[in-house]
Tab-separated table of N, CA and C in Angstrom:
chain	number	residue	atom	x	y	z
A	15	UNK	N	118.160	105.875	95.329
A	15	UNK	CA	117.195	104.847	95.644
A	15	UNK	C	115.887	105.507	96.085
A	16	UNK	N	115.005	105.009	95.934
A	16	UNK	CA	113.464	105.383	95.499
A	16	UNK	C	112.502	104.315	96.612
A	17	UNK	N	112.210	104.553	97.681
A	17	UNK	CA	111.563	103.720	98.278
A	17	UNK	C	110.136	103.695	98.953
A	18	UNK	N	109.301	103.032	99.425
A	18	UNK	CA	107.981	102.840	99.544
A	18	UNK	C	108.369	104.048	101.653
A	19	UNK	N	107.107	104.418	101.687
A	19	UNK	CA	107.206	105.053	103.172
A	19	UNK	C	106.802	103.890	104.129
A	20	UNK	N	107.366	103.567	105.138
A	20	UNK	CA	106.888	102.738	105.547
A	20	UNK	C	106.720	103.213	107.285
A	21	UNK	N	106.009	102.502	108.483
A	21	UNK	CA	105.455	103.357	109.791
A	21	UNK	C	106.695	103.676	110.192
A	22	UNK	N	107.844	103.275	110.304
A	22	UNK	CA	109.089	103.342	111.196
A	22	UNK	C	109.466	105.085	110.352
A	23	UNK	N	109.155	105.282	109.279
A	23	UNK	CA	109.301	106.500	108.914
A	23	UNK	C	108.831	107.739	109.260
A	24	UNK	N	107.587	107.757	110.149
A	24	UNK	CA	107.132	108.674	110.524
A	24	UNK	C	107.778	110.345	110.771
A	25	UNK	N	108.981	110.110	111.612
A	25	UNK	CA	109.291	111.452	112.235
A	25	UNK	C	110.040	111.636	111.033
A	26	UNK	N	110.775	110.891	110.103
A	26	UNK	CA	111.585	111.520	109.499
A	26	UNK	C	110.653	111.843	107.881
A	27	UNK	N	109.352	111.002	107.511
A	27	UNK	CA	108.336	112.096	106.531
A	27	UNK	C	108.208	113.508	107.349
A	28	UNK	N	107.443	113.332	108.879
A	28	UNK	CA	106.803	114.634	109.300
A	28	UNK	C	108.307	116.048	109.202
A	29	UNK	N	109.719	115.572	109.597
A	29	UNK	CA	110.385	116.573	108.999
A	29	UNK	C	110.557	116.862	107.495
A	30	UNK	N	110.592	115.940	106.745
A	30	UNK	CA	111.037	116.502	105.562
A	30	UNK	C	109.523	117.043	104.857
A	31	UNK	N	108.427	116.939	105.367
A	31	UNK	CA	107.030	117.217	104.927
A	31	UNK	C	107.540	118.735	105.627
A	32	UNK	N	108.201	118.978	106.685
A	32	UNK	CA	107.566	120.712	107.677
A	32	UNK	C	109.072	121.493	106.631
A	33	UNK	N	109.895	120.729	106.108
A	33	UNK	CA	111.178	121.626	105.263
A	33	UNK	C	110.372	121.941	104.384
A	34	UNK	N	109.382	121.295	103.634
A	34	UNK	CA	109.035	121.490	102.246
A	34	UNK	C	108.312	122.447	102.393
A	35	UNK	N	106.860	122.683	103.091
A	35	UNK	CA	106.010	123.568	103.625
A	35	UNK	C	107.014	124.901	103.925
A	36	UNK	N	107.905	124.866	104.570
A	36	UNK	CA	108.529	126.237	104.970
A	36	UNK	C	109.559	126.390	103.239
A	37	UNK	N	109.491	125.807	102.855
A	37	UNK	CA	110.512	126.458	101.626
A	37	UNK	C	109.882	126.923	100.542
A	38	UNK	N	110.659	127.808	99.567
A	38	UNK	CA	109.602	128.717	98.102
A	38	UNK	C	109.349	127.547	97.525
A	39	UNK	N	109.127	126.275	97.491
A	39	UNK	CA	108.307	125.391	96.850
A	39	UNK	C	107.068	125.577	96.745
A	40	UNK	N	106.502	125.810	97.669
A	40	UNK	CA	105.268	125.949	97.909
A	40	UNK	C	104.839	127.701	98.681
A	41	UNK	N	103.400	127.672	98.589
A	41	UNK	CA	102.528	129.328	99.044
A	41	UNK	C	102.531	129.607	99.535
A	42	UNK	N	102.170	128.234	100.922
A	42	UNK	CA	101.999	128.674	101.919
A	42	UNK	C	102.505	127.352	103.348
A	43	UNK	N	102.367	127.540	104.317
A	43	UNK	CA	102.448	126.298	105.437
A	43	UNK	C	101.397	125.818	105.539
A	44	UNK	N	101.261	124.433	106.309
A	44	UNK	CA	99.598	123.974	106.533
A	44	UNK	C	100.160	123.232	107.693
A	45	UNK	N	98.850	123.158	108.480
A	45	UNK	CA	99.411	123.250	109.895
A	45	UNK	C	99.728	121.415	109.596
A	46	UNK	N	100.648	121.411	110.619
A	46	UNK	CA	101.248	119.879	111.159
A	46	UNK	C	100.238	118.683	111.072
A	47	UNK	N	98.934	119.197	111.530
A	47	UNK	CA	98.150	118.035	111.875
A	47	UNK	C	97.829	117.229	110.304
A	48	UNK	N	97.981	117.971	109.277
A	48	UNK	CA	97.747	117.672	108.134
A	48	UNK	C	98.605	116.900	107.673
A	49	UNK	N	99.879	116.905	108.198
A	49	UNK	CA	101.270	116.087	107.511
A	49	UNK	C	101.149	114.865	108.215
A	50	UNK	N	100.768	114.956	109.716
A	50	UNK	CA	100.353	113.558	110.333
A	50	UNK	C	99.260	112.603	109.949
A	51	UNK	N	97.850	113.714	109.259
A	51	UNK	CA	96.717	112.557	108.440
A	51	UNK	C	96.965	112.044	107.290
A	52	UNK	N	98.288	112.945	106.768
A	52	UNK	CA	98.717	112.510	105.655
A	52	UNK	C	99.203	110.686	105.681
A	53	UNK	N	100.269	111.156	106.713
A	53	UNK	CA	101.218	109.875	107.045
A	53	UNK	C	100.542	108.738	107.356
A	54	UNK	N	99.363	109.152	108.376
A	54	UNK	CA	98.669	107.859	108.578
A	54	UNK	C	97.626	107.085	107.649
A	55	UNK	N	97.506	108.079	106.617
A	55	UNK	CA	96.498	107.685	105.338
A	55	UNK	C	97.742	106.307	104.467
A	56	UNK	N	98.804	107.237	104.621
A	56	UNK	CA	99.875	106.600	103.805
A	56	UNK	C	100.149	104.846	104.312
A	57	UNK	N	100.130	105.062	105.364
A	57	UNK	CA	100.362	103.718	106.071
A	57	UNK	C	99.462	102.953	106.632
A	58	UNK	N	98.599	103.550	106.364
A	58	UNK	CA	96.737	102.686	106.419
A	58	UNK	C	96.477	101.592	104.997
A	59	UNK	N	97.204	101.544	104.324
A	59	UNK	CA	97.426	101.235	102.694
A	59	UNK	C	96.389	102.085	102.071
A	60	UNK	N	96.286	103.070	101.884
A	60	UNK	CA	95.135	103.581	101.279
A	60	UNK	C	95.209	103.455	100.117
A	61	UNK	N	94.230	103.430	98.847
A	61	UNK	CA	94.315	103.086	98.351
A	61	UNK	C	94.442	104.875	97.139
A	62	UNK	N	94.199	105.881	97.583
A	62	UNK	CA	94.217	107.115	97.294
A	62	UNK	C	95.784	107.788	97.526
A	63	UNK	N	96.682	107.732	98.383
A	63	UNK	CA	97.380	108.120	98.258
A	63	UNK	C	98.795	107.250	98.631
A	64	UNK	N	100.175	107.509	98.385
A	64	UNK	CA	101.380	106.864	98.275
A	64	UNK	C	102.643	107.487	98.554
A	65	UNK	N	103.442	107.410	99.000
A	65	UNK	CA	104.279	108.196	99.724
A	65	UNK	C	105.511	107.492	99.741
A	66	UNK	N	107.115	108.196	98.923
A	66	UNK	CA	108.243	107.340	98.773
A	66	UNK	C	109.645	108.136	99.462
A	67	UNK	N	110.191	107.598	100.214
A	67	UNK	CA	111.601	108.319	100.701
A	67	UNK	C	112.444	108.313	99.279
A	68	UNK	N	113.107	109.416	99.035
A	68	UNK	CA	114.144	109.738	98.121
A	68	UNK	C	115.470	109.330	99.188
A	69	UNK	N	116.562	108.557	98.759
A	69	UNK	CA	117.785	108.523	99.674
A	69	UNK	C	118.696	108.805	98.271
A	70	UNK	N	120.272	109.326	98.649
A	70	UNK	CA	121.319	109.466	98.139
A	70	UNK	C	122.308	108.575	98.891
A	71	UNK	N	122.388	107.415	98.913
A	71	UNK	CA	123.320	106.325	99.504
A	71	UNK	C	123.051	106.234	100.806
A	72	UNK	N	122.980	106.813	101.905
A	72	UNK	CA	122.293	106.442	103.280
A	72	UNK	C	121.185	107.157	103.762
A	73	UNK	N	121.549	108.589	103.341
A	73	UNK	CA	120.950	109.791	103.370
A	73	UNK	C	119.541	110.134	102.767
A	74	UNK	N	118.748	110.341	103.833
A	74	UNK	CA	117.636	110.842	103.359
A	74	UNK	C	117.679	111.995	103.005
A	75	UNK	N	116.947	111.902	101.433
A	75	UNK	CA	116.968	113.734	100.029
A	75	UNK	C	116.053	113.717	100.036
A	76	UNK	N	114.956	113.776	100.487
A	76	UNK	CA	113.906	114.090	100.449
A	76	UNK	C	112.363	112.836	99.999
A	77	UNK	N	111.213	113.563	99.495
A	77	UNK	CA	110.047	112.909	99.629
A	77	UNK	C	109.151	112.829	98.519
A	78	UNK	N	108.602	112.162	98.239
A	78	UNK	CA	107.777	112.194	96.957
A	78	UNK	C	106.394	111.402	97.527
A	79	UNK	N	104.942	112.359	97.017
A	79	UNK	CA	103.794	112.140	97.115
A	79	UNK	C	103.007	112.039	96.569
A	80	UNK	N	102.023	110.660	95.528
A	80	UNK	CA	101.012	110.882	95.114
A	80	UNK	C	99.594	110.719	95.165
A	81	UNK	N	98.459	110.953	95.298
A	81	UNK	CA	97.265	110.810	95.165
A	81	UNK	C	96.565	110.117	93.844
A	82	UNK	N	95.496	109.266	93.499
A	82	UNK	CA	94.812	108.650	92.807
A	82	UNK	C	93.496	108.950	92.983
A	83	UNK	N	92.849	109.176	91.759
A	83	UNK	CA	91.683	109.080	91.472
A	83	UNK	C	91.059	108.879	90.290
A	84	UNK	N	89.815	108.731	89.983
A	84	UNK	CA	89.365	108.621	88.635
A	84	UNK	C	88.829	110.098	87.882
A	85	UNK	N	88.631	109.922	86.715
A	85	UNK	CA	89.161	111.245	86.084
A	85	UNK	C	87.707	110.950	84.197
A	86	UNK	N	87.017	111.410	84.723
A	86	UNK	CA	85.853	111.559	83.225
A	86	UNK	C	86.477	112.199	82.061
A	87	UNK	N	87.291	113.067	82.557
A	87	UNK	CA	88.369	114.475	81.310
A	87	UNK	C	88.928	113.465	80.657
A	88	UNK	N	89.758	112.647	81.058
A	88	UNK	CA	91.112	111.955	80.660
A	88	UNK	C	90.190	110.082	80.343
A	89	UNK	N	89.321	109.944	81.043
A	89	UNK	CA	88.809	108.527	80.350
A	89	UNK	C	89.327	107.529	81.474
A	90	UNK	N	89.840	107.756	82.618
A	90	UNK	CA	90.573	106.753	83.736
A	90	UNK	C	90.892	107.246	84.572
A	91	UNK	N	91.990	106.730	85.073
A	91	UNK	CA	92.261	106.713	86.475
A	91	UNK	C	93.762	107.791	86.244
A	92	UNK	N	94.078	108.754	87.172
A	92	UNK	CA	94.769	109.512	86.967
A	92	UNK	C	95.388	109.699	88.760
A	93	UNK	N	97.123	110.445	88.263
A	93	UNK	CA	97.850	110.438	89.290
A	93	UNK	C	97.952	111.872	89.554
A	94	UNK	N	97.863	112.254	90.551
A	94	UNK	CA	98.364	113.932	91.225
A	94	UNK	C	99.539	113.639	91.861
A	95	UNK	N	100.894	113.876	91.136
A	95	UNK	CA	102.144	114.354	92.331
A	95	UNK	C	101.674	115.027	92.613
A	96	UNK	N	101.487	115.292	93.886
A	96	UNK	CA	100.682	116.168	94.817
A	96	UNK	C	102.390	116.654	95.813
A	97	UNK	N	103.317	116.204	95.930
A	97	UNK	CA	104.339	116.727	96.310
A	97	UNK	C	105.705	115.910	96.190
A	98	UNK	N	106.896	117.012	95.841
A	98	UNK	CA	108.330	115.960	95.580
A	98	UNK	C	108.904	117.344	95.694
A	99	UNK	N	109.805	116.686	97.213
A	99	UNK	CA	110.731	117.588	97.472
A	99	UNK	C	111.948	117.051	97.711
A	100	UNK	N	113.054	118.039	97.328
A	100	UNK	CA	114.311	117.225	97.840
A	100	UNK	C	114.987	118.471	98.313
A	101	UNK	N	115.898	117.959	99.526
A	101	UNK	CA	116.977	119.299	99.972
A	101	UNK	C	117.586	119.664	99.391
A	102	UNK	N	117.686	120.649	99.278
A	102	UNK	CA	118.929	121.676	98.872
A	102	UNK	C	119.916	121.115	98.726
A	103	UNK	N	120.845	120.166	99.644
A	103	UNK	CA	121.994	119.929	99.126
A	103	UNK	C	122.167	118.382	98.067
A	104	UNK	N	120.798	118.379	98.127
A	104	UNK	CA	120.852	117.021	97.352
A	104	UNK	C	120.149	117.255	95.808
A	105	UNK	N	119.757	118.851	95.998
A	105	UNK	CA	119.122	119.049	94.414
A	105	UNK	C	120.516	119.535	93.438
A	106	UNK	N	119.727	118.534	91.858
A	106	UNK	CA	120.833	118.964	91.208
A	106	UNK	C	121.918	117.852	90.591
A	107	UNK	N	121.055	116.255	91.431
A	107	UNK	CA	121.812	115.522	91.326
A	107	UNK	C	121.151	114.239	90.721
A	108	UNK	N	120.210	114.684	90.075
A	108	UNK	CA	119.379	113.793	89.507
A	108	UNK	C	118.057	112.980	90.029
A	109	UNK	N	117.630	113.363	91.286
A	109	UNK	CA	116.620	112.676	92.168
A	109	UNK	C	115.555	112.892	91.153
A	110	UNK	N	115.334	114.038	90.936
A	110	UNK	CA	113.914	114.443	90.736
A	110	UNK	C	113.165	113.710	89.357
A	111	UNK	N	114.006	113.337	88.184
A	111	UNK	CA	114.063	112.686	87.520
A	111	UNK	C	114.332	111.124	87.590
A	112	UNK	N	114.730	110.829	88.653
A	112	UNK	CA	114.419	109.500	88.703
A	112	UNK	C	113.461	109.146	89.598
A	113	UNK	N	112.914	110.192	90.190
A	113	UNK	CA	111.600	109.900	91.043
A	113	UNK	C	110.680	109.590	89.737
A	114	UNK	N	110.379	110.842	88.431
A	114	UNK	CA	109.356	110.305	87.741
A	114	UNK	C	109.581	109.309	87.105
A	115	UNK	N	110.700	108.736	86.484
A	115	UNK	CA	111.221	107.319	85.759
A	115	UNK	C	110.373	106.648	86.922
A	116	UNK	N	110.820	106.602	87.637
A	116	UNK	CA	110.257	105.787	89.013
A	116	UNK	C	108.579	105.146	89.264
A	117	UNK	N	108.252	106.898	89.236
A	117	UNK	CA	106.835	106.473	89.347
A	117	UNK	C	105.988	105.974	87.670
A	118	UNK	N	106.656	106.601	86.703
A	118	UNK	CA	106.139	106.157	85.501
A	118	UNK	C	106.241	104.500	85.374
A	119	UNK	N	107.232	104.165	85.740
A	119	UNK	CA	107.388	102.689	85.860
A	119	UNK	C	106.593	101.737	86.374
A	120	UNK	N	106.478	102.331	87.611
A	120	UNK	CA	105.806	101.626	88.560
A	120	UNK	C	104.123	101.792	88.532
A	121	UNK	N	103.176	103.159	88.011
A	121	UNK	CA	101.889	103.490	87.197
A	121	UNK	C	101.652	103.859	86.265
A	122	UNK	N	102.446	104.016	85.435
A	122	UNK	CA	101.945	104.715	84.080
A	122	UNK	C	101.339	103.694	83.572
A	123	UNK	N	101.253	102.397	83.433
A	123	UNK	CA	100.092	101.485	82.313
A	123	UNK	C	99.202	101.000	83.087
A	124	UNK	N	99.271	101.817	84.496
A	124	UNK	CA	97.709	101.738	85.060
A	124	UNK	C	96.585	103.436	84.712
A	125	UNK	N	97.794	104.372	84.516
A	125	UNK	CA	97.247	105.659	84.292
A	125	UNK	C	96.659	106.128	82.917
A	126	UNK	N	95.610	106.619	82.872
A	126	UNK	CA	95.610	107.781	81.700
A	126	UNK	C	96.264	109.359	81.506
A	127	UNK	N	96.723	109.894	82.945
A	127	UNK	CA	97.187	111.027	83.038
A	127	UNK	C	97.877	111.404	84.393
A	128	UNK	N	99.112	111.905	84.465
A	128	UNK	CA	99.527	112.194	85.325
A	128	UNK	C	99.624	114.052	85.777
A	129	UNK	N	98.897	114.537	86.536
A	129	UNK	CA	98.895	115.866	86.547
A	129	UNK	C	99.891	116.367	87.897
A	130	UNK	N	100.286	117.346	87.950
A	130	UNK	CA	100.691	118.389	89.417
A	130	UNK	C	100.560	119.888	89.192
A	131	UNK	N	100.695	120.847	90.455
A	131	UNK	CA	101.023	121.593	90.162
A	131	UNK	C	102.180	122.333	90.579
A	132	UNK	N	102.383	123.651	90.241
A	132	UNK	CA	103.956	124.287	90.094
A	132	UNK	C	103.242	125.829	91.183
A	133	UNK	N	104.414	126.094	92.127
A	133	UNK	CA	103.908	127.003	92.376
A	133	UNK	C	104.661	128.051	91.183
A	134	UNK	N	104.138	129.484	90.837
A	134	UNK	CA	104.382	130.167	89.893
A	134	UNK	C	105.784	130.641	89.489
A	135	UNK	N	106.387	130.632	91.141
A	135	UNK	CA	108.236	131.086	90.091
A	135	UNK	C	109.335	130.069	90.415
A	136	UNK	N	108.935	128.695	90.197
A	136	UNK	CA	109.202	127.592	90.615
A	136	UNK	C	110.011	127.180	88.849
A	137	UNK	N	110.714	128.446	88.569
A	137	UNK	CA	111.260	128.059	87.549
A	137	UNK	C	112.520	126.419	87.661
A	138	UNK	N	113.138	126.113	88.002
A	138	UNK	CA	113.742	125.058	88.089
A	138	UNK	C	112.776	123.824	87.758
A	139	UNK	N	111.951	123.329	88.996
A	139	UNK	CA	110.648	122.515	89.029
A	139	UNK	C	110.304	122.647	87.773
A	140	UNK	N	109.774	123.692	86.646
A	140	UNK	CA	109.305	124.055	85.852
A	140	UNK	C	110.306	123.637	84.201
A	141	UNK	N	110.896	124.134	84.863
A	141	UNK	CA	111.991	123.231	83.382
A	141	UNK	C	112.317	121.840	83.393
A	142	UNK	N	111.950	121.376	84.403
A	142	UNK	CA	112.186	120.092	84.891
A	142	UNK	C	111.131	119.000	84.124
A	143	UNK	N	110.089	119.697	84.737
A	143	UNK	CA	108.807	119.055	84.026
A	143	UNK	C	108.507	119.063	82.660
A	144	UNK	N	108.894	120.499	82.354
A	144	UNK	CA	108.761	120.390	80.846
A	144	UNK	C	109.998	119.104	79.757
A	145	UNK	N	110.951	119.368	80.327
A	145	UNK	CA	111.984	118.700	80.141
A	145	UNK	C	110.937	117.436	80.185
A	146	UNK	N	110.744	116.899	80.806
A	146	UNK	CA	110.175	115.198	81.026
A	146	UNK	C	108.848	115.214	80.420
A	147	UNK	N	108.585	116.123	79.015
A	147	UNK	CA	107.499	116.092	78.647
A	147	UNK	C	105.952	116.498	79.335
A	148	UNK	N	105.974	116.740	80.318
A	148	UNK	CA	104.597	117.840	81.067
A	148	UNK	C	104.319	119.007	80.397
A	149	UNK	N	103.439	118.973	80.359
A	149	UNK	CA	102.584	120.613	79.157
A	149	UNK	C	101.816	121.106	80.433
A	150	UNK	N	101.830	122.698	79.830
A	150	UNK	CA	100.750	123.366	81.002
A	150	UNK	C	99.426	122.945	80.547
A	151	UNK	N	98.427	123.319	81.067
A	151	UNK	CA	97.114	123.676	81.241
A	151	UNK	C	96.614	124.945	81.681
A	152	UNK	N	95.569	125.337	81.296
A	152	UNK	CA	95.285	126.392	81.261
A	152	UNK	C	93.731	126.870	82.354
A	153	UNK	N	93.700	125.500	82.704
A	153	UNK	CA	93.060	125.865	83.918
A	153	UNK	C	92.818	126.844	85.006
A	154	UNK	N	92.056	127.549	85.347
A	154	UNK	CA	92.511	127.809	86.802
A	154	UNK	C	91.795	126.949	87.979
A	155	UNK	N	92.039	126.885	88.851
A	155	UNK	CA	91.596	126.396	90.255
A	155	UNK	C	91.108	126.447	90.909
A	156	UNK	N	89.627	126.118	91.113
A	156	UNK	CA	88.813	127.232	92.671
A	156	UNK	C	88.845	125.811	93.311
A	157	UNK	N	88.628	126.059	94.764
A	157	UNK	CA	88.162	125.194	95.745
A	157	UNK	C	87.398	125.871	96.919
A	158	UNK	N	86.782	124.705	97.892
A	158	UNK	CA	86.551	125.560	98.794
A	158	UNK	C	86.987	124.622	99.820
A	159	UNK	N	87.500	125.281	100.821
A	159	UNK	CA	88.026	124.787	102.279
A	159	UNK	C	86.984	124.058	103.414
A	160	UNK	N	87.134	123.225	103.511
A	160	UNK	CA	86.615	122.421	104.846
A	160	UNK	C	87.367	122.258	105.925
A	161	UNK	N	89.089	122.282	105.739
A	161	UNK	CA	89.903	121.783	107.035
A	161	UNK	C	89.614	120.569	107.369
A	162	UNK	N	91.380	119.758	107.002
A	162	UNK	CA	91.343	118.293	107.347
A	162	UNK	C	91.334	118.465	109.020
A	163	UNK	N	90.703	117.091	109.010
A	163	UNK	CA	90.153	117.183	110.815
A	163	UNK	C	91.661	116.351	111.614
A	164	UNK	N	91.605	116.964	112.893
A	164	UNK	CA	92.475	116.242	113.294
A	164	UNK	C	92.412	114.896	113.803
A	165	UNK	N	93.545	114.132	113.437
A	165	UNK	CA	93.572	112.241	113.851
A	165	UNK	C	93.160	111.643	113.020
């Protein structure tokens, strides 16, 4: 089951947001205060980002995150999984694939493109996606840092 985040969720996004950060999913950690502006963006209804508990019958498996914006490349409005994690003992069992059934369902005939990214030896993640039809790009990435503010 695939569900919307809602405020009573708080402590249990901000843990499964600090598992994901500490695991080879991802580069690097980002400090806490970021998982909390996250949460409260989420439950502000924003209209930019969306946030769903993954459960396995009672049990919370983890989290799925996306961002919205508009997109000149692609001609519309486009989705960033910006993050989908599930625990360890719950990977393997089909979540991750019914998270995107999920979200395709629920935006794809509002979207022109759905993008994410992979960190580099994220082979599993990586067959996963391809599997569900995702192609690379050949992009690379610059940004520059401002630091989300705290509150």
């Amino acid at each position: 089951m695939i569900r919307d985040i809602v405020p009573q969720d708080r402590e249990l996004f901000l843990e499964l947001a600090e598992e994901f950060y500490h695991s080879p999913g991802v580069l690097h950690p980002v400090p806490h205060h970021y998982l909390e502006n996250t949460f409260n963006q989420m439950i502000s209804q924003s209209p930019f980002v969306k946030g769903w508990i993954l459960m396995e019958g009672e049990e919370p498996a983890g989290y799925g995150l996306a961002s919205f914006t508009w997109s000149n490349e692609s001609g519309g409005m486009i989705a960033w999984l910006e993050e989908l994690y599930i625990r360890p003992q719950f990977q393997g069992h089909g979540l991750g694939g019914a998270y995107f059934r999920f979200f395709e369902e629920r935006y794809g005939k509002d979207l022109t493109r759905i993008r994410l990214e992979i960190e580099p030896n994220n082979d599993g993640a990586r067959r996963l996606y391809a599997r569900l039809g995702y192609q690379q790009l050949r992009y690379e990435q610059m940004y520059k840092e401002f630091g989300a503010k705290e509150g």
